[in-house]
mmCIF file with all atom_site columns, C-alpha atoms and ligand atoms in Angstrom:
data_model
loop_
_atom_site.group_PDB
_atom_site.id
_atom_site.type_symbol
_atom_site.label_atom_id
_atom_site.label_alt_id
_atom_site.label_comp_id
_atom_site.label_asym_id
_atom_site.label_entity_id
_atom_site.label_seq_id
_atom_site.pdbx_PDB_ins_code
_atom_site.Cartn_x
_atom_site.Cartn_y
_atom_site.Cartn_z
_atom_site.occupancy
_atom_site.B_iso_or_equiv
_atom_site.pdbx_formal_charge
_atom_site.auth_seq_id
_atom_site.auth_comp_id
_atom_site.auth_asym_id
_atom_site.auth_atom_id
_atom_site.pdbx_PDB_model_num
ATOM   1   C  CA  . MET A 1 1   ? 21.047  -6.834  13.285  1.00 93.00 ? 12  MET A CA  1
ATOM   2   C  CA  . ARG A 1 2   ? 20.804  -3.335  11.950  1.00 96.00 ? 13  ARG A CA  1
ATOM   3   C  CA  . LEU A 1 3   ? 18.426  -2.907  9.036   1.00 97.00 ? 14  LEU A CA  1
ATOM   4   C  CA  . ASN A 1 4   ? 18.865  -0.159  6.463   1.00 97.00 ? 15  ASN A CA  1
ATOM   5   C  CA  . LEU A 1 5   ? 16.186  0.485   3.914   1.00 98.00 ? 16  LEU A CA  1
ATOM   6   C  CA  . THR A 1 6   ? 14.374  3.291   2.161   1.00 98.00 ? 17  THR A CA  1
ATOM   7   C  CA  . VAL A 1 7   ? 10.787  3.863   3.215   1.00 98.00 ? 18  VAL A CA  1
ATOM   8   C  CA  . ASN A 1 8   ? 8.556   6.287   1.358   1.00 97.00 ? 19  ASN A CA  1
ATOM   9   C  CA  . GLY A 1 9   ? 11.594  7.952   -0.178  1.00 96.00 ? 20  GLY A CA  1
ATOM   10  C  CA  . ARG A 1 10  ? 13.530  8.388   3.063   1.00 97.00 ? 21  ARG A CA  1
ATOM   11  C  CA  . PRO A 1 11  ? 16.501  6.371   4.295   1.00 98.00 ? 22  PRO A CA  1
ATOM   12  C  CA  . ARG A 1 12  ? 15.523  4.611   7.510   1.00 98.00 ? 23  ARG A CA  1
ATOM   13  C  CA  . GLU A 1 13  ? 17.315  2.270   9.869   1.00 97.00 ? 24  GLU A CA  1
ATOM   14  C  CA  . ALA A 1 14  ? 16.261  -0.002  12.672  1.00 97.00 ? 25  ALA A CA  1
ATOM   15  C  CA  . ASP A 1 15  ? 18.498  -1.583  15.296  1.00 96.00 ? 26  ASP A CA  1
ATOM   16  C  CA  . ASP A 1 16  ? 18.264  -4.894  17.130  1.00 95.00 ? 27  ASP A CA  1
ATOM   17  C  CA  . VAL A 1 17  ? 16.095  -6.428  14.456  1.00 96.00 ? 28  VAL A CA  1
ATOM   18  C  CA  . TRP A 1 18  ? 15.728  -10.170 14.727  1.00 92.00 ? 29  TRP A CA  1
ATOM   19  C  CA  . GLU A 1 19  ? 16.295  -11.933 11.371  1.00 79.00 ? 30  GLU A CA  1
ATOM   20  C  CA  . GLY A 1 20  ? 12.932  -13.660 11.553  1.00 87.00 ? 31  GLY A CA  1
ATOM   21  C  CA  . GLU A 1 21  ? 11.010  -10.492 12.260  1.00 96.00 ? 32  GLU A CA  1
ATOM   22  C  CA  . SER A 1 22  ? 8.627   -9.474  9.504   1.00 98.00 ? 33  SER A CA  1
ATOM   23  C  CA  . LEU A 1 23  ? 8.875   -6.317  7.460   1.00 98.00 ? 34  LEU A CA  1
ATOM   24  C  CA  . LEU A 1 24  ? 5.348   -5.557  8.662   1.00 98.00 ? 35  LEU A CA  1
ATOM   25  C  CA  . TYR A 1 25  ? 6.516   -5.634  12.273  1.00 98.00 ? 36  TYR A CA  1
ATOM   26  C  CA  . VAL A 1 26  ? 9.466   -3.375  11.495  1.00 98.00 ? 37  VAL A CA  1
ATOM   27  C  CA  . LEU A 1 27  ? 7.242   -0.852  9.722   1.00 98.00 ? 38  LEU A CA  1
ATOM   28  C  CA  . ARG A 1 28  ? 4.580   -0.764  12.403  1.00 98.00 ? 39  ARG A CA  1
ATOM   29  C  CA  . GLU A 1 29  ? 6.504   -1.271  15.616  1.00 97.00 ? 40  GLU A CA  1
ATOM   30  C  CA  . ARG A 1 30  ? 9.974   0.077   14.903  1.00 97.00 ? 41  ARG A CA  1
ATOM   31  C  CA  . LEU A 1 31  ? 9.463   2.777   12.303  1.00 98.00 ? 42  LEU A CA  1
ATOM   32  C  CA  . GLY A 1 32  ? 6.151   4.206   13.518  1.00 98.00 ? 43  GLY A CA  1
ATOM   33  C  CA  . LEU A 1 33  ? 4.192   3.486   10.341  1.00 98.00 ? 44  LEU A CA  1
ATOM   34  C  CA  . PRO A 1 34  ? 0.974   1.777   11.454  1.00 98.00 ? 45  PRO A CA  1
ATOM   35  C  CA  . GLY A 1 35  ? -0.871  2.261   8.156   1.00 98.00 ? 46  GLY A CA  1
ATOM   36  C  CA  . SER A 1 36  ? -0.101  -1.265  6.970   1.00 98.00 ? 47  SER A CA  1
ATOM   37  C  CA  . LYS A 1 37  ? -2.453  -3.522  8.892   1.00 98.00 ? 48  LYS A CA  1
ATOM   38  C  CA  . ASN A 1 38  ? -1.884  -6.874  10.519  1.00 97.00 ? 49  ASN A CA  1
ATOM   39  C  CA  . ALA A 1 39  ? -4.989  -8.977  10.096  1.00 96.00 ? 50  ALA A CA  1
ATOM   40  C  CA  . CYS A 1 40  ? -3.881  -12.561 9.416   1.00 97.00 ? 51  CYS A CA  1
ATOM   41  C  CA  . GLU A 1 41  ? -0.069  -12.558 9.456   1.00 95.00 ? 52  GLU A CA  1
ATOM   42  C  CA  . GLN A 1 42  ? -0.229  -15.498 7.047   1.00 96.00 ? 53  GLN A CA  1
ATOM   43  C  CA  . GLY A 1 43  ? -0.269  -13.927 3.596   1.00 97.00 ? 54  GLY A CA  1
ATOM   44  C  CA  . GLU A 1 44  ? -3.988  -14.508 3.195   1.00 97.00 ? 55  GLU A CA  1
ATOM   45  C  CA  . CYS A 1 45  ? -5.688  -11.126 3.486   1.00 98.00 ? 56  CYS A CA  1
ATOM   46  C  CA  . GLY A 1 46  ? -3.504  -8.462  1.871   1.00 98.00 ? 57  GLY A CA  1
ATOM   47  C  CA  . SER A 1 47  ? -4.136  -5.892  4.591   1.00 98.00 ? 58  SER A CA  1
ATOM   48  C  CA  . CYS A 1 48  ? -0.361  -5.566  5.047   1.00 98.00 ? 59  CYS A CA  1
ATOM   49  C  CA  . THR A 1 49  ? 0.391   -4.909  1.352   1.00 98.00 ? 60  THR A CA  1
ATOM   50  C  CA  . VAL A 1 50  ? 3.331   -2.598  0.645   1.00 98.00 ? 61  VAL A CA  1
ATOM   51  C  CA  . ARG A 1 51  ? 5.530   -2.141  -2.402  1.00 98.00 ? 62  ARG A CA  1
ATOM   52  C  CA  . LEU A 1 52  ? 9.008   -3.642  -2.215  1.00 98.00 ? 63  LEU A CA  1
ATOM   53  C  CA  . ASP A 1 53  ? 11.173  -2.308  -5.039  1.00 98.00 ? 64  ASP A CA  1
ATOM   54  C  CA  . GLY A 1 54  ? 7.927   -1.411  -6.747  1.00 98.00 ? 65  GLY A CA  1
ATOM   55  C  CA  . VAL A 1 55  ? 6.228   -4.786  -6.445  1.00 98.00 ? 66  VAL A CA  1
ATOM   56  C  CA  . PRO A 1 56  ? 3.214   -5.309  -4.164  1.00 98.00 ? 67  PRO A CA  1
ATOM   57  C  CA  . VAL A 1 57  ? 3.983   -7.851  -1.444  1.00 98.00 ? 68  VAL A CA  1
ATOM   58  C  CA  . CYS A 1 58  ? 2.416   -9.030  1.782   1.00 98.00 ? 69  CYS A CA  1
ATOM   59  C  CA  . SER A 1 59  ? 4.801   -7.450  4.250   1.00 98.00 ? 70  SER A CA  1
ATOM   60  C  CA  . CYS A 1 60  ? 3.852   -10.015 6.890   1.00 98.00 ? 71  CYS A CA  1
ATOM   61  C  CA  . LEU A 1 61  ? 5.563   -12.642 4.729   1.00 98.00 ? 72  LEU A CA  1
ATOM   62  C  CA  . VAL A 1 62  ? 8.747   -10.655 4.052   1.00 98.00 ? 73  VAL A CA  1
ATOM   63  C  CA  . ALA A 1 63  ? 11.512  -11.259 6.564   1.00 97.00 ? 74  ALA A CA  1
ATOM   64  C  CA  . ALA A 1 64  ? 12.999  -7.967  7.709   1.00 96.00 ? 75  ALA A CA  1
ATOM   65  C  CA  . GLY A 1 65  ? 16.435  -9.013  6.465   1.00 95.00 ? 76  GLY A CA  1
ATOM   66  C  CA  . GLN A 1 66  ? 15.057  -9.420  2.943   1.00 96.00 ? 77  GLN A CA  1
ATOM   67  C  CA  . ALA A 1 67  ? 14.300  -5.706  2.880   1.00 97.00 ? 78  ALA A CA  1
ATOM   68  C  CA  . GLU A 1 68  ? 17.910  -4.681  3.521   1.00 97.00 ? 79  GLU A CA  1
ATOM   69  C  CA  . GLY A 1 69  ? 18.943  -1.981  1.052   1.00 98.00 ? 80  GLY A CA  1
ATOM   70  C  CA  . ARG A 1 70  ? 15.607  -2.040  -0.707  1.00 98.00 ? 81  ARG A CA  1
ATOM   71  C  CA  . GLU A 1 71  ? 12.864  0.478   -1.297  1.00 98.00 ? 82  GLU A CA  1
ATOM   72  C  CA  . VAL A 1 72  ? 9.517   0.219   0.444   1.00 98.00 ? 83  VAL A CA  1
ATOM   73  C  CA  . VAL A 1 73  ? 6.397   2.253   -0.155  1.00 98.00 ? 84  VAL A CA  1
ATOM   74  C  CA  . THR A 1 74  ? 3.579   2.052   2.363   1.00 98.00 ? 85  THR A CA  1
ATOM   75  C  CA  . VAL A 1 75  ? 0.127   3.593   2.338   1.00 98.00 ? 86  VAL A CA  1
ATOM   76  C  CA  . GLU A 1 76  ? 1.635   6.578   4.164   1.00 98.00 ? 87  GLU A CA  1
ATOM   77  C  CA  . GLY A 1 77  ? 3.782   7.241   1.084   1.00 97.00 ? 88  GLY A CA  1
ATOM   78  C  CA  . LEU A 1 78  ? 1.101   7.021   -1.597  1.00 97.00 ? 89  LEU A CA  1
ATOM   79  C  CA  . ALA A 1 79  ? 0.364   10.737  -1.820  1.00 96.00 ? 90  ALA A CA  1
ATOM   80  C  CA  . ASP A 1 80  ? 4.025   11.573  -2.184  1.00 95.00 ? 91  ASP A CA  1
ATOM   81  C  CA  . LEU A 1 81  ? 4.487   8.820   -4.756  1.00 95.00 ? 92  LEU A CA  1
ATOM   82  C  CA  . ALA A 1 82  ? 1.564   10.203  -6.762  1.00 95.00 ? 93  ALA A CA  1
ATOM   83  C  CA  . ARG A 1 83  ? 3.074   13.676  -6.638  1.00 93.00 ? 94  ARG A CA  1
ATOM   84  C  CA  . ARG A 1 84  ? 6.412   12.412  -7.861  1.00 91.00 ? 95  ARG A CA  1
ATOM   85  C  CA  . ARG A 1 85  ? 4.723   10.449  -10.643 1.00 91.00 ? 96  ARG A CA  1
ATOM   86  C  CA  . SER A 1 86  ? 2.882   13.501  -11.846 1.00 87.00 ? 97  SER A CA  1
ATOM   87  C  CA  . GLY A 1 87  ? 6.181   15.366  -11.772 1.00 85.00 ? 98  GLY A CA  1
ATOM   88  C  CA  . GLY A 1 88  ? 5.089   18.206  -9.625  1.00 74.00 ? 99  GLY A CA  1
ATOM   89  C  CA  . GLY A 1 89  ? 3.879   19.682  -6.417  1.00 65.00 ? 100 GLY A CA  1
ATOM   90  C  CA  . SER A 1 90  ? 5.613   20.266  -3.195  1.00 60.00 ? 101 SER A CA  1
ATOM   91  C  CA  . PRO A 1 91  ? 5.093   18.005  -0.200  1.00 56.00 ? 102 PRO A CA  1
ATOM   92  C  CA  . GLY A 1 92  ? 1.913   18.855  1.636   1.00 59.00 ? 103 GLY A CA  1
ATOM   93  C  CA  . GLU A 1 93  ? 0.232   20.368  -1.393  1.00 58.00 ? 104 GLU A CA  1
ATOM   94  C  CA  . ALA A 1 94  ? -2.209  17.492  -1.643  1.00 57.00 ? 105 ALA A CA  1
ATOM   95  C  CA  . GLU A 1 95  ? -2.868  15.336  1.375   1.00 85.00 ? 106 GLU A CA  1
ATOM   96  C  CA  . LEU A 1 96  ? -4.242  12.323  -0.470  1.00 95.00 ? 107 LEU A CA  1
ATOM   97  C  CA  . ALA A 1 97  ? -3.248  10.363  -3.543  1.00 96.00 ? 108 ALA A CA  1
ATOM   98  C  CA  . PRO A 1 98  ? -5.946  10.309  -6.241  1.00 96.00 ? 109 PRO A CA  1
ATOM   99  C  CA  . VAL A 1 99  ? -6.746  6.678   -5.484  1.00 98.00 ? 110 VAL A CA  1
ATOM   100 C  CA  . GLN A 1 100 ? -7.279  7.549   -1.813  1.00 98.00 ? 111 GLN A CA  1
ATOM   101 C  CA  . GLN A 1 101 ? -9.646  10.375  -2.717  1.00 97.00 ? 112 GLN A CA  1
ATOM   102 C  CA  . ALA A 1 102 ? -11.527 8.053   -5.064  1.00 98.00 ? 113 ALA A CA  1
ATOM   103 C  CA  . PHE A 1 103 ? -12.040 5.499   -2.271  1.00 98.00 ? 114 PHE A CA  1
ATOM   104 C  CA  . ILE A 1 104 ? -13.562 8.220   -0.125  1.00 98.00 ? 115 ILE A CA  1
ATOM   105 C  CA  . ASP A 1 105 ? -15.718 9.636   -2.888  1.00 98.00 ? 116 ASP A CA  1
ATOM   106 C  CA  . ALA A 1 106 ? -17.008 6.214   -3.936  1.00 98.00 ? 117 ALA A CA  1
ATOM   107 C  CA  . GLY A 1 107 ? -17.807 5.183   -0.351  1.00 97.00 ? 118 GLY A CA  1
ATOM   108 C  CA  . ALA A 1 108 ? -15.402 2.261   -0.542  1.00 98.00 ? 119 ALA A CA  1
ATOM   109 C  CA  . VAL A 1 109 ? -14.260 2.448   3.087   1.00 97.00 ? 120 VAL A CA  1
ATOM   110 C  CA  . GLN A 1 110 ? -16.228 0.863   5.915   1.00 97.00 ? 121 GLN A CA  1
ATOM   111 C  CA  . CYS A 1 111 ? -14.218 -0.503  8.832   1.00 97.00 ? 122 CYS A CA  1
ATOM   112 C  CA  . GLY A 1 112 ? -11.098 0.431   6.874   1.00 96.00 ? 123 GLY A CA  1
ATOM   113 C  CA  . PHE A 1 113 ? -8.981  -2.497  7.920   1.00 96.00 ? 124 PHE A CA  1
ATOM   114 C  CA  . CYS A 1 114 ? -8.497  -3.717  4.355   1.00 98.00 ? 125 CYS A CA  1
ATOM   115 C  CA  . THR A 1 115 ? -8.184  -0.231  2.912   1.00 98.00 ? 126 THR A CA  1
ATOM   116 C  CA  . PRO A 1 116 ? -4.430  0.459   3.156   1.00 98.00 ? 127 PRO A CA  1
ATOM   117 C  CA  . GLY A 1 117 ? -3.555  -2.769  1.378   1.00 98.00 ? 128 GLY A CA  1
ATOM   118 C  CA  . LEU A 1 118 ? -6.204  -2.216  -1.268  1.00 98.00 ? 129 LEU A CA  1
ATOM   119 C  CA  . LEU A 1 119 ? -4.947  1.305   -1.858  1.00 98.00 ? 130 LEU A CA  1
ATOM   120 C  CA  . VAL A 1 120 ? -1.362  0.182   -2.337  1.00 98.00 ? 131 VAL A CA  1
ATOM   121 C  CA  . ALA A 1 121 ? -2.421  -2.630  -4.696  1.00 98.00 ? 132 ALA A CA  1
ATOM   122 C  CA  . ALA A 1 122 ? -4.850  -0.423  -6.660  1.00 98.00 ? 133 ALA A CA  1
ATOM   123 C  CA  . ASP A 1 123 ? -2.339  2.386   -6.971  1.00 98.00 ? 134 ASP A CA  1
ATOM   124 C  CA  . GLU A 1 124 ? 0.297   0.002   -8.327  1.00 98.00 ? 135 GLU A CA  1
ATOM   125 C  CA  . MET A 1 125 ? -2.155  -1.440  -10.845 1.00 98.00 ? 136 MET A CA  1
ATOM   126 C  CA  . LEU A 1 126 ? -3.182  2.036   -12.076 1.00 98.00 ? 137 LEU A CA  1
ATOM   127 C  CA  . GLU A 1 127 ? 0.479   2.944   -12.460 1.00 97.00 ? 138 GLU A CA  1
ATOM   128 C  CA  . ARG A 1 128 ? 0.965   -0.094  -14.727 1.00 97.00 ? 139 ARG A CA  1
ATOM   129 C  CA  . ASP A 1 129 ? -2.398  0.109   -16.439 1.00 97.00 ? 140 ASP A CA  1
ATOM   130 C  CA  . PRO A 1 130 ? -4.170  3.466   -16.315 1.00 96.00 ? 141 PRO A CA  1
ATOM   131 C  CA  . ASP A 1 131 ? -7.190  2.098   -18.175 1.00 97.00 ? 142 ASP A CA  1
ATOM   132 C  CA  . PRO A 1 132 ? -7.918  -1.293  -16.597 1.00 98.00 ? 143 PRO A CA  1
ATOM   133 C  CA  . SER A 1 133 ? -10.860 -3.528  -17.418 1.00 98.00 ? 144 SER A CA  1
ATOM   134 C  CA  . ASP A 1 134 ? -13.017 -4.825  -14.577 1.00 98.00 ? 145 ASP A CA  1
ATOM   135 C  CA  . ALA A 1 135 ? -11.239 -8.162  -14.951 1.00 98.00 ? 146 ALA A CA  1
ATOM   136 C  CA  . ASP A 1 136 ? -7.878  -6.424  -14.606 1.00 98.00 ? 147 ASP A CA  1
ATOM   137 C  CA  . ILE A 1 137 ? -9.037  -4.685  -11.422 1.00 98.00 ? 148 ILE A CA  1
ATOM   138 C  CA  . ARG A 1 138 ? -10.404 -7.893  -9.929  1.00 98.00 ? 149 ARG A CA  1
ATOM   139 C  CA  . GLU A 1 139 ? -7.187  -9.734  -10.692 1.00 97.00 ? 150 GLU A CA  1
ATOM   140 C  CA  . ALA A 1 140 ? -4.982  -6.987  -9.256  1.00 97.00 ? 151 ALA A CA  1
ATOM   141 C  CA  . LEU A 1 141 ? -7.028  -6.886  -6.050  1.00 98.00 ? 152 LEU A CA  1
ATOM   142 C  CA  . SER A 1 142 ? -7.637  -10.618 -5.784  1.00 97.00 ? 153 SER A CA  1
ATOM   143 C  CA  . GLY A 1 143 ? -5.175  -10.961 -2.908  1.00 97.00 ? 154 GLY A CA  1
ATOM   144 C  CA  . ASN A 1 144 ? -6.917  -8.298  -0.825  1.00 98.00 ? 155 ASN A CA  1
ATOM   145 C  CA  . LEU A 1 145 ? -9.852  -9.453  1.259   1.00 98.00 ? 156 LEU A CA  1
ATOM   146 C  CA  . CYS A 1 146 ? -12.624 -7.184  2.512   1.00 98.00 ? 157 CYS A CA  1
ATOM   147 C  CA  . ARG A 1 147 ? -15.226 -8.370  4.976   1.00 96.00 ? 158 ARG A CA  1
ATOM   148 C  CA  . CYS A 1 148 ? -17.448 -5.306  4.794   1.00 96.00 ? 159 CYS A CA  1
ATOM   149 C  CA  . THR A 1 149 ? -18.077 -3.796  1.394   1.00 93.00 ? 160 THR A CA  1
ATOM   150 C  CA  . GLY A 1 150 ? -18.976 -6.660  -0.927  1.00 94.00 ? 161 GLY A CA  1
ATOM   151 C  CA  . TYR A 1 151 ? -16.268 -5.211  -3.214  1.00 97.00 ? 162 TYR A CA  1
ATOM   152 C  CA  . GLU A 1 152 ? -18.627 -3.264  -5.502  1.00 97.00 ? 163 GLU A CA  1
ATOM   153 C  CA  . LYS A 1 153 ? -17.771 0.104   -3.953  1.00 98.00 ? 164 LYS A CA  1
ATOM   154 C  CA  . ILE A 1 154 ? -14.104 -0.810  -4.195  1.00 98.00 ? 165 ILE A CA  1
ATOM   155 C  CA  . MET A 1 155 ? -14.551 -1.547  -7.897  1.00 98.00 ? 166 MET A CA  1
ATOM   156 C  CA  . ASP A 1 156 ? -16.362 1.784   -8.244  1.00 98.00 ? 167 ASP A CA  1
ATOM   157 C  CA  . ALA A 1 157 ? -13.483 3.561   -6.506  1.00 98.00 ? 168 ALA A CA  1
ATOM   158 C  CA  . VAL A 1 158 ? -10.816 2.101   -8.762  1.00 98.00 ? 169 VAL A CA  1
ATOM   159 C  CA  . ARG A 1 159 ? -12.902 2.836   -11.863 1.00 98.00 ? 170 ARG A CA  1
ATOM   160 C  CA  . LEU A 1 160 ? -13.335 6.396   -10.597 1.00 98.00 ? 171 LEU A CA  1
ATOM   161 C  CA  . ALA A 1 161 ? -9.608  6.809   -10.004 1.00 98.00 ? 172 ALA A CA  1
ATOM   162 C  CA  . ALA A 1 162 ? -8.895  5.493   -13.510 1.00 98.00 ? 173 ALA A CA  1
ATOM   163 C  CA  . ALA A 1 163 ? -11.474 7.806   -15.079 1.00 97.00 ? 174 ALA A CA  1
ATOM   164 C  CA  . ARG A 1 164 ? -10.127 10.810  -13.226 1.00 95.00 ? 175 ARG A CA  1
ATOM   165 C  CA  . GLY A 1 165 ? -6.598  9.848   -14.242 1.00 90.00 ? 176 GLY A CA  1
ATOM   166 C  CA  . SER A 1 166 ? -7.556  9.720   -17.908 1.00 82.00 ? 177 SER A CA  1
ATOM   167 C  CA  . GLU A 1 167 ? -9.131  13.169  -17.533 1.00 73.00 ? 178 GLU A CA  1
ATOM   168 C  CA  . GLY A 1 168 ? -5.979  14.441  -15.845 1.00 63.00 ? 179 GLY A CA  1
ATOM   169 C  CA  . VAL A 1 169 ? -7.862  15.154  -12.607 1.00 56.00 ? 180 VAL A CA  1
HETATM 170 S  S1  . LIG B 2 .   ? -1.588  -9.589  7.495   1.00 65.79 ? 230 LIG B S1  1
HETATM 171 FE FE1 . LIG B 2 .   ? -0.316  -10.018 5.786   1.00 65.79 ? 230 LIG B FE1 1
HETATM 172 S  S2  . LIG B 2 .   ? -1.591  -11.023 4.369   1.00 65.79 ? 230 LIG B S2  1
HETATM 173 FE FE2 . LIG B 2 .   ? -2.854  -10.735 6.119   1.00 65.79 ? 230 LIG B FE2 1
HETATM 174 S  S1  . LIG B 2 .   ? -13.878 -2.119  4.841   1.00 65.79 ? 231 LIG B S1  1
HETATM 175 FE FE1 . LIG B 2 .   ? -13.868 -3.551  6.493   1.00 65.79 ? 231 LIG B FE1 1
HETATM 176 S  S2  . LIG B 2 .   ? -12.628 -5.182  5.770   1.00 65.79 ? 231 LIG B S2  1
HETATM 177 FE FE2 . LIG B 2 .   ? -12.848 -3.872  4.064   1.00 65.79 ? 231 LIG B FE2 1
#
């Protein structure tokens, strides 16, 4: 089947898609967007998290056909999404979304395999709740597993992104 969807603000299409193929496969293998990672392919780890019509989902569990006509945001689209949210800037003005910069500055990235999914989930939470408690952060990221960091640096990064957001940085 032919799949039509919007990815990171752009209309995209993919041909010869099998109905049972996952959205993750389509993104990575057909649309050239390898940012979303495939770690478990069972909905357990969150490394494949993308937004589907605004809602974070494990893209390994979404059948490609379910994404027909819908809007997907991947980690590759976070900077642009942040620019649009802040109502300004031209593409290329800032290379990273604030949450991405915060992960770097807080040292929250080790092997990086979990990072794209965490970034998408954290960015969505900060959009809903710019001043989250630690419990809010833990709940929002509870579906995203990290084998390396022990999570404290990730907590630091999200707190940093929230603090910078409240300061308008
Ligand atoms: S690869 Fe999708 S949840 Fe792990
Ligand atoms: S940084 Fe390695 S799994 Fe999270």
